[in-house]
Amino acid sequence: MNRRSFCFSTSAALTGLAGATLFPKIAFSSPTTLSWVSPARINLVHSYVLAGVAKGWFKDEGLNVDIRVGTGTAQSVIQVASSNSFFGQASSSTSCPAIADQDADLITIGQVAYQGFFELAAPPNQPITDPAQLQGKTIGVMSLGGTTDVLLDAMSLAVGLDPSKVRKVVTGTSSSGAAFLQRGDVDAFFVFPDSKFALRQMNVDLSYTPAHTYVPLPGDAILVSKSNASNPDNRDAIVKFLKVCRMGLDYMQNEKNFDELIQIVAKFNPVEGADVVKGRSVLEMLKVYYEPTGGVQRIVCDEQAWQDGVLLMEKIGLIKNKGLPLSSFLDNSFAKQAVAGM
């Protein structure tokens, strides 16, 4: 069973025996110690929450936040849906289909990125300029069942083509995808700001195509389980968590803070924090993705973009169970309360 099947089948069984056996429920009553699981290895994308830990902002709010390292977006979703971790991070293309079609115990409560991070890297003489070009090719995804896997399918579905005609190879989240490309194992592979910068530093000449161009879906967001969100005893802690995340996102916008943020990330991932020049460039790039849309404040979900995104996912078949209200996918009340108190 691949990770996608594992993710969705686990989500469907969360309230049953299989879910209870694989990921036993953890009761979070009157939470003060909470966990956040990353959607991949720790990197600068996650600075907004790491800063809250390192600078003591969570403790100032009476929270102890435990950082857990995930192995992919699908795994992060599973951990949150099973309450093995209280908070997680995932894109709408991963969370919404699981909620709609598998009744996953998930709800989005805050938005981190307002557009997708991911781009397809290909040889400059063979750029990907149309999703139809993907047919019959082999593409490197970061993990099976994760965001890039889903986006790759969505790119084909968006133009009425069969995603099964596109072969997939896991190339990971680092710049190692270039080695797969050079060996001829893939025709293109997904990158995000971190790996894109590394490839440029290595003087690897590639053409880049943002997936957002063809599949404009809301980017990464903060998730909790619906069970935990609906428990009134948890509300104060969730609002405080989002308040600190908003502080972290604001902190990331000022280049004067870049070196400190790189040092903070290095505490959690020494390799990631070793290259200061790279770190500054990546943080500068992230400012674009983290810029709010729709007139909302940072950390608040752009509800119109989410509504449009859900409709697009229904149209192209990523979501099979159509017509669910937006409230099935997100609850903006926590984030709105968090920013109102700042």
PDB file of N, CA, C and O in Angstrom, residues 210-261:
ATOM      1  N   PRO A 210       5.803  27.053 -11.939  1.00  0.00           N
ATOM      2  CA  PRO A 210       5.004  26.965 -10.706  1.00  0.00           C
ATOM      3  C   PRO A 210       3.740  26.137 -10.917  1.00  0.00           C
ATOM      4  O   PRO A 210       2.986  26.373 -11.868  1.00  0.00           O
ATOM      5  N   ALA A 211       3.511  25.171 -10.051  1.00  0.00           N
ATOM      6  CA  ALA A 211       2.284  24.373 -10.139  1.00  0.00           C
ATOM      7  C   ALA A 211       1.056  25.252  -9.947  1.00  0.00           C
ATOM      8  O   ALA A 211      -0.018  24.971 -10.495  1.00  0.00           O
ATOM      9  N   HIS A 212       1.223  26.330  -9.170  1.00  0.00           N
ATOM     10  CA  HIS A 212       0.112  27.239  -8.892  1.00  0.00           C
ATOM     11  C   HIS A 212      -0.443  27.856 -10.178  1.00  0.00           C
ATOM     12  O   HIS A 212      -1.616  28.239 -10.232  1.00  0.00           O
ATOM     13  N   THR A 213       0.385  27.943 -11.215  1.00  0.00           N
ATOM     14  CA  THR A 213      -0.058  28.500 -12.491  1.00  0.00           C
ATOM     15  C   THR A 213      -1.215  27.694 -13.068  1.00  0.00           C
ATOM     16  O   THR A 213      -2.154  28.250 -13.647  1.00  0.00           O
ATOM     17  N   TYR A 214      -1.164  26.375 -12.901  1.00  0.00           N
ATOM     18  CA  TYR A 214      -2.163  25.492 -13.494  1.00  0.00           C
ATOM     19  C   TYR A 214      -3.197  25.008 -12.479  1.00  0.00           C
ATOM     20  O   TYR A 214      -4.311  24.646 -12.854  1.00  0.00           O
ATOM     21  N   VAL A 215      -2.808  24.997 -11.210  1.00  0.00           N
ATOM     22  CA  VAL A 215      -3.726  24.537 -10.158  1.00  0.00           C
ATOM     23  C   VAL A 215      -3.680  25.562  -9.021  1.00  0.00           C
ATOM     24  O   VAL A 215      -2.981  25.371  -8.021  1.00  0.00           O
ATOM     25  N   PRO A 216      -4.414  26.670  -9.163  1.00  0.00           N
ATOM     26  CA  PRO A 216      -4.356  27.742  -8.154  1.00  0.00           C
ATOM     27  C   PRO A 216      -5.150  27.399  -6.896  1.00  0.00           C
ATOM     28  O   PRO A 216      -6.331  27.735  -6.766  1.00  0.00           O
ATOM     29  N   LEU A 217      -4.486  26.722  -5.983  1.00  0.00           N
ATOM     30  CA  LEU A 217      -5.115  26.300  -4.737  1.00  0.00           C
ATOM     31  C   LEU A 217      -4.440  26.997  -3.558  1.00  0.00           C
ATOM     32  O   LEU A 217      -3.261  27.339  -3.630  1.00  0.00           O
ATOM     33  N   PRO A 218      -5.171  27.204  -2.457  1.00  0.00           N
ATOM     34  CA  PRO A 218      -4.541  27.794  -1.265  1.00  0.00           C
ATOM     35  C   PRO A 218      -3.330  26.985  -0.827  1.00  0.00           C
ATOM     36  O   PRO A 218      -3.308  25.755  -0.931  1.00  0.00           O
ATOM     37  N   GLY A 219      -2.318  27.688  -0.335  1.00  0.00           N
ATOM     38  CA  GLY A 219      -1.083  27.033   0.070  1.00  0.00           C
ATOM     39  C   GLY A 219      -1.175  26.402   1.445  1.00  0.00           C
ATOM     40  O   GLY A 219      -2.266  26.097   1.948  1.00  0.00           O
ATOM     41  N   ASP A 220      -0.028  26.214   2.071  1.00  0.00           N
ATOM     42  CA  ASP A 220       0.042  25.509   3.349  1.00  0.00           C
ATOM     43  C   ASP A 220      -0.734  26.237   4.443  1.00  0.00           C
ATOM     44  O   ASP A 220      -0.746  27.468   4.509  1.00  0.00           O
ATOM     45  N   ALA A 221      -1.356  25.442   5.295  1.00  0.00           N
ATOM     46  CA  ALA A 221      -2.184  25.981   6.368  1.00  0.00           C
ATOM     47  C   ALA A 221      -2.000  25.145   7.627  1.00  0.00           C
ATOM     48  O   ALA A 221      -1.429  24.054   7.593  1.00  0.00           O
ATOM     49  N   ILE A 222      -2.486  25.667   8.736  1.00  0.00           N
ATOM     50  CA  ILE A 222      -2.376  24.989  10.028  1.00  0.00           C
ATOM     51  C   ILE A 222      -3.651  24.187  10.277  1.00  0.00           C
ATOM     52  O   ILE A 222      -4.766  24.694  10.103  1.00  0.00           O
ATOM     53  N   LEU A 223      -3.460  22.937  10.684  1.00  0.00           N
ATOM     54  CA  LEU A 223      -4.568  22.012  10.894  1.00  0.00           C
ATOM     55  C   LEU A 223      -4.641  21.550  12.342  1.00  0.00           C
ATOM     56  O   LEU A 223      -3.617  21.450  13.023  1.00  0.00           O
ATOM     57  N   VAL A 224      -5.849  21.244  12.774  1.00  0.00           N
ATOM     58  CA  VAL A 224      -6.081  20.484  13.999  1.00  0.00           C
ATOM     59  C   VAL A 224      -7.168  19.469  13.679  1.00  0.00           C
ATOM     60  O   VAL A 224      -7.777  19.510  12.609  1.00  0.00           O
ATOM     61  N   SER A 225      -7.415  18.561  14.589  1.00  0.00           N
ATOM     62  CA  SER A 225      -8.545  17.653  14.390  1.00  0.00           C
ATOM     63  C   SER A 225      -9.834  18.397  14.731  1.00  0.00           C
ATOM     64  O   SER A 225      -9.846  19.300  15.577  1.00  0.00           O
ATOM     65  N   LYS A 226     -10.916  18.025  14.064  1.00  0.00           N
ATOM     66  CA  LYS A 226     -12.208  18.633  14.382  1.00  0.00           C
ATOM     67  C   LYS A 226     -12.595  18.336  15.828  1.00  0.00           C
ATOM     68  O   LYS A 226     -13.222  19.163  16.497  1.00  0.00           O
ATOM     69  N   SER A 227     -12.206  17.162  16.294  1.00  0.00           N
ATOM     70  CA  SER A 227     -12.520  16.786  17.677  1.00  0.00           C
ATOM     71  C   SER A 227     -11.897  17.767  18.654  1.00  0.00           C
ATOM     72  O   SER A 227     -12.546  18.228  19.609  1.00  0.00           O
ATOM     73  N   ASN A 228     -10.632  18.106  18.419  1.00  0.00           N
ATOM     74  CA  ASN A 228      -9.963  19.047  19.314  1.00  0.00           C
ATOM     75  C   ASN A 228     -10.471  20.468  19.126  1.00  0.00           C
ATOM     76  O   ASN A 228     -10.579  21.231  20.083  1.00  0.00           O
ATOM     77  N   ALA A 229     -10.801  20.835  17.887  1.00  0.00           N
ATOM     78  CA  ALA A 229     -11.298  22.187  17.632  1.00  0.00           C
ATOM     79  C   ALA A 229     -12.665  22.414  18.265  1.00  0.00           C
ATOM     80  O   ALA A 229     -12.986  23.529  18.697  1.00  0.00           O
ATOM     81  N   SER A 230     -13.475  21.369  18.314  1.00  0.00           N
ATOM     82  CA  SER A 230     -14.835  21.513  18.835  1.00  0.00           C
ATOM     83  C   SER A 230     -14.904  21.456  20.358  1.00  0.00           C
ATOM     84  O   SER A 230     -15.946  21.747  20.945  1.00  0.00           O
ATOM     85  N   ASN A 231     -13.804  21.086  20.993  1.00  0.00           N
ATOM     86  CA  ASN A 231     -13.768  21.018  22.453  1.00  0.00           C
ATOM     87  C   ASN A 231     -13.522  22.423  23.007  1.00  0.00           C
ATOM     88  O   ASN A 231     -12.451  22.994  22.808  1.00  0.00           O
ATOM     89  N   PRO A 232     -14.490  23.014  23.700  1.00  0.00           N
ATOM     90  CA  PRO A 232     -14.316  24.393  24.188  1.00  0.00           C
ATOM     91  C   PRO A 232     -13.129  24.557  25.129  1.00  0.00           C
ATOM     92  O   PRO A 232     -12.584  25.658  25.252  1.00  0.00           O
ATOM     93  N   ASP A 233     -12.708  23.475  25.779  1.00  0.00           N
ATOM     94  CA  ASP A 233     -11.547  23.559  26.666  1.00  0.00           C
ATOM     95  C   ASP A 233     -10.258  23.850  25.900  1.00  0.00           C
ATOM     96  O   ASP A 233      -9.264  24.290  26.489  1.00  0.00           O
ATOM     97  N   ASN A 234     -10.262  23.583  24.587  1.00  0.00           N
ATOM     98  CA  ASN A 234      -9.061  23.774  23.781  1.00  0.00           C
ATOM     99  C   ASN A 234      -8.984  25.145  23.117  1.00  0.00           C
ATOM    100  O   ASN A 234      -7.937  25.515  22.584  1.00  0.00           O
ATOM    101  N   ARG A 235     -10.085  25.874  23.121  1.00  0.00           N
ATOM    102  CA  ARG A 235     -10.147  27.100  22.316  1.00  0.00           C
ATOM    103  C   ARG A 235      -9.066  28.115  22.687  1.00  0.00           C
ATOM    104  O   ARG A 235      -8.394  28.675  21.818  1.00  0.00           O
ATOM    105  N   ASP A 236      -8.893  28.358  23.954  1.00  0.00           N
ATOM    106  CA  ASP A 236      -7.928  29.366  24.388  1.00  0.00           C
ATOM    107  C   ASP A 236      -6.521  29.022  23.913  1.00  0.00           C
ATOM    108  O   ASP A 236      -5.785  29.889  23.424  1.00  0.00           O
ATOM    109  N   ALA A 237      -6.142  27.747  24.034  1.00  0.00           N
ATOM    110  CA  ALA A 237      -4.802  27.325  23.620  1.00  0.00           C
ATOM    111  C   ALA A 237      -4.630  27.445  22.109  1.00  0.00           C
ATOM    112  O   ALA A 237      -3.565  27.845  21.624  1.00  0.00           O
ATOM    113  N   ILE A 238      -5.665  27.104  21.343  1.00  0.00           N
ATOM    114  CA  ILE A 238      -5.579  27.204  19.880  1.00  0.00           C
ATOM    115  C   ILE A 238      -5.410  28.660  19.456  1.00  0.00           C
ATOM    116  O   ILE A 238      -4.576  28.990  18.606  1.00  0.00           O
ATOM    117  N   VAL A 239      -6.197  29.542  20.055  1.00  0.00           N
ATOM    118  CA  VAL A 239      -6.102  30.968  19.721  1.00  0.00           C
ATOM    119  C   VAL A 239      -4.719  31.507  20.071  1.00  0.00           C
ATOM    120  O   VAL A 239      -4.103  32.249  19.291  1.00  0.00           O
ATOM    121  N   LYS A 240      -4.200  31.126  21.222  1.00  0.00           N
ATOM    122  CA  LYS A 240      -2.871  31.587  21.624  1.00  0.00           C
ATOM    123  C   LYS A 240      -1.791  31.042  20.693  1.00  0.00           C
ATOM    124  O   LYS A 240      -0.825  31.743  20.362  1.00  0.00           O
ATOM    125  N   PHE A 241      -1.945  29.790  20.276  1.00  0.00           N
ATOM    126  CA  PHE A 241      -0.985  29.207  19.333  1.00  0.00           C
ATOM    127  C   PHE A 241      -0.964  30.016  18.037  1.00  0.00           C
ATOM    128  O   PHE A 241       0.106  30.358  17.511  1.00  0.00           O
ATOM    129  N   LEU A 242      -2.139  30.332  17.511  1.00  0.00           N
ATOM    130  CA  LEU A 242      -2.218  31.091  16.265  1.00  0.00           C
ATOM    131  C   LEU A 242      -1.693  32.515  16.438  1.00  0.00           C
ATOM    132  O   LEU A 242      -1.089  33.080  15.516  1.00  0.00           O
ATOM    133  N   LYS A 243      -1.917  33.090  17.594  1.00  0.00           N
ATOM    134  CA  LYS A 243      -1.386  34.430  17.868  1.00  0.00           C
ATOM    135  C   LYS A 243       0.135  34.430  17.752  1.00  0.00           C
ATOM    136  O   LYS A 243       0.728  35.322  17.131  1.00  0.00           O
ATOM    137  N   VAL A 244       0.768  33.421  18.329  1.00  0.00           N
ATOM    138  CA  VAL A 244       2.229  33.335  18.262  1.00  0.00           C
ATOM    139  C   VAL A 244       2.689  33.037  16.834  1.00  0.00           C
ATOM    140  O   VAL A 244       3.691  33.595  16.370  1.00  0.00           O
ATOM    141  N   CYS A 245       1.960  32.174  16.123  1.00  0.00           N
ATOM    142  CA  CYS A 245       2.313  31.896  14.727  1.00  0.00           C
ATOM    143  C   CYS A 245       2.235  33.170  13.888  1.00  0.00           C
ATOM    144  O   CYS A 245       3.075  33.396  13.009  1.00  0.00           O
ATOM    145  N   ARG A 246       1.244  33.996  14.159  1.00  0.00           N
ATOM    146  CA  ARG A 246       1.140  35.277  13.460  1.00  0.00           C
ATOM    147  C   ARG A 246       2.362  36.146  13.782  1.00  0.00           C
ATOM    148  O   ARG A 246       2.935  36.792  12.892  1.00  0.00           O
ATOM    149  N   MET A 247       2.789  36.155  15.033  1.00  0.00           N
ATOM    150  CA  MET A 247       3.989  36.899  15.408  1.00  0.00           C
ATOM    151  C   MET A 247       5.202  36.380  14.642  1.00  0.00           C
ATOM    152  O   MET A 247       6.037  37.153  14.159  1.00  0.00           O
ATOM    153  N   GLY A 248       5.281  35.050  14.514  1.00  0.00           N
ATOM    154  CA  GLY A 248       6.393  34.454  13.790  1.00  0.00           C
ATOM    155  C   GLY A 248       6.379  34.804  12.315  1.00  0.00           C
ATOM    156  O   GLY A 248       7.426  35.093  11.719  1.00  0.00           O
ATOM    157  N   LEU A 249       5.198  34.794  11.707  1.00  0.00           N
ATOM    158  CA  LEU A 249       5.079  35.155  10.295  1.00  0.00           C
ATOM    159  C   LEU A 249       5.456  36.618  10.077  1.00  0.00           C
ATOM    160  O   LEU A 249       6.125  36.964   9.094  1.00  0.00           O
ATOM    161  N   ASP A 250       5.027  37.478  10.989  1.00  0.00           N
ATOM    162  CA  ASP A 250       5.403  38.889  10.897  1.00  0.00           C
ATOM    163  C   ASP A 250       6.919  39.050  11.027  1.00  0.00           C
ATOM    164  O   ASP A 250       7.540  39.854  10.325  1.00  0.00           O
ATOM    165  N   TYR A 251       7.504  38.284  11.924  1.00  0.00           N
ATOM    166  CA  TYR A 251       8.949  38.359  12.167  1.00  0.00           C
ATOM    167  C   TYR A 251       9.729  37.954  10.921  1.00  0.00           C
ATOM    168  O   TYR A 251      10.810  38.481  10.648  1.00  0.00           O
ATOM    169  N   MET A 252       9.168  37.026  10.156  1.00  0.00           N
ATOM    170  CA  MET A 252       9.827  36.548   8.939  1.00  0.00           C
ATOM    171  C   MET A 252       9.839  37.596   7.831  1.00  0.00           C
ATOM    172  O   MET A 252      10.602  37.469   6.864  1.00  0.00           O
ATOM    173  N   GLN A 253       9.013  38.622   7.941  1.00  0.00           N
ATOM    174  CA  GLN A 253       8.912  39.610   6.869  1.00  0.00           C
ATOM    175  C   GLN A 253      10.043  40.630   6.890  1.00  0.00           C
ATOM    176  O   GLN A 253      10.272  41.328   5.904  1.00  0.00           O
ATOM    177  N   ASN A 254      10.743  40.740   8.012  1.00  0.00           N
ATOM    178  CA  ASN A 254      11.782  41.761   8.171  1.00  0.00           C
ATOM    179  C   ASN A 254      13.158  41.138   7.957  1.00  0.00           C
ATOM    180  O   ASN A 254      13.575  40.261   8.708  1.00  0.00           O
ATOM    181  N   GLU A 255      13.862  41.610   6.938  1.00  0.00           N
ATOM    182  CA  GLU A 255      15.167  41.028   6.621  1.00  0.00           C
ATOM    183  C   GLU A 255      16.181  41.214   7.749  1.00  0.00           C
ATOM    184  O   GLU A 255      17.172  40.479   7.825  1.00  0.00           O
ATOM    185  N   LYS A 256      15.932  42.155   8.651  1.00  0.00           N
ATOM    186  CA  LYS A 256      16.825  42.328   9.793  1.00  0.00           C
ATOM    187  C   LYS A 256      16.797  41.105  10.713  1.00  0.00           C
ATOM    188  O   LYS A 256      17.720  40.901  11.505  1.00  0.00           O
ATOM    189  N   ASN A 257      15.744  40.312  10.599  1.00  0.00           N
ATOM    190  CA  ASN A 257      15.605  39.127  11.454  1.00  0.00           C
ATOM    191  C   ASN A 257      16.096  37.847  10.782  1.00  0.00           C
ATOM    192  O   ASN A 257      16.081  36.783  11.410  1.00  0.00           O
ATOM    193  N   PHE A 258      16.513  37.939   9.528  1.00  0.00           N
ATOM    194  CA  PHE A 258      16.831  36.732   8.768  1.00  0.00           C
ATOM    195  C   PHE A 258      17.940  35.903   9.420  1.00  0.00           C
ATOM    196  O   PHE A 258      17.822  34.686   9.551  1.00  0.00           O
ATOM    197  N   ASP A 259      19.035  36.551   9.821  1.00  0.00           N
ATOM    198  CA  ASP A 259      20.154  35.790  10.382  1.00  0.00           C
ATOM    199  C   ASP A 259      19.751  35.088  11.676  1.00  0.00           C
ATOM    200  O   ASP A 259      20.149  33.939  11.929  1.00  0.00           O
ATOM    201  N   GLU A 260      18.950  35.768  12.493  1.00  0.00           N
ATOM    202  CA  GLU A 260      18.486  35.145  13.729  1.00  0.00           C
ATOM    203  C   GLU A 260      17.590  33.948  13.429  1.00  0.00           C
ATOM    204  O   GLU A 260      17.697  32.895  14.079  1.00  0.00           O
ATOM    205  N   LEU A 261      16.706  34.085  12.438  1.00  0.00           N
ATOM    206  CA  LEU A 261      15.819  32.979  12.076  1.00  0.00           C
ATOM    207  C   LEU A 261      16.609  31.778  11.561  1.00  0.00           C
ATOM    208  O   LEU A 261      16.276  30.626  11.863  1.00  0.00           O
TER     209      LEU A 261
END
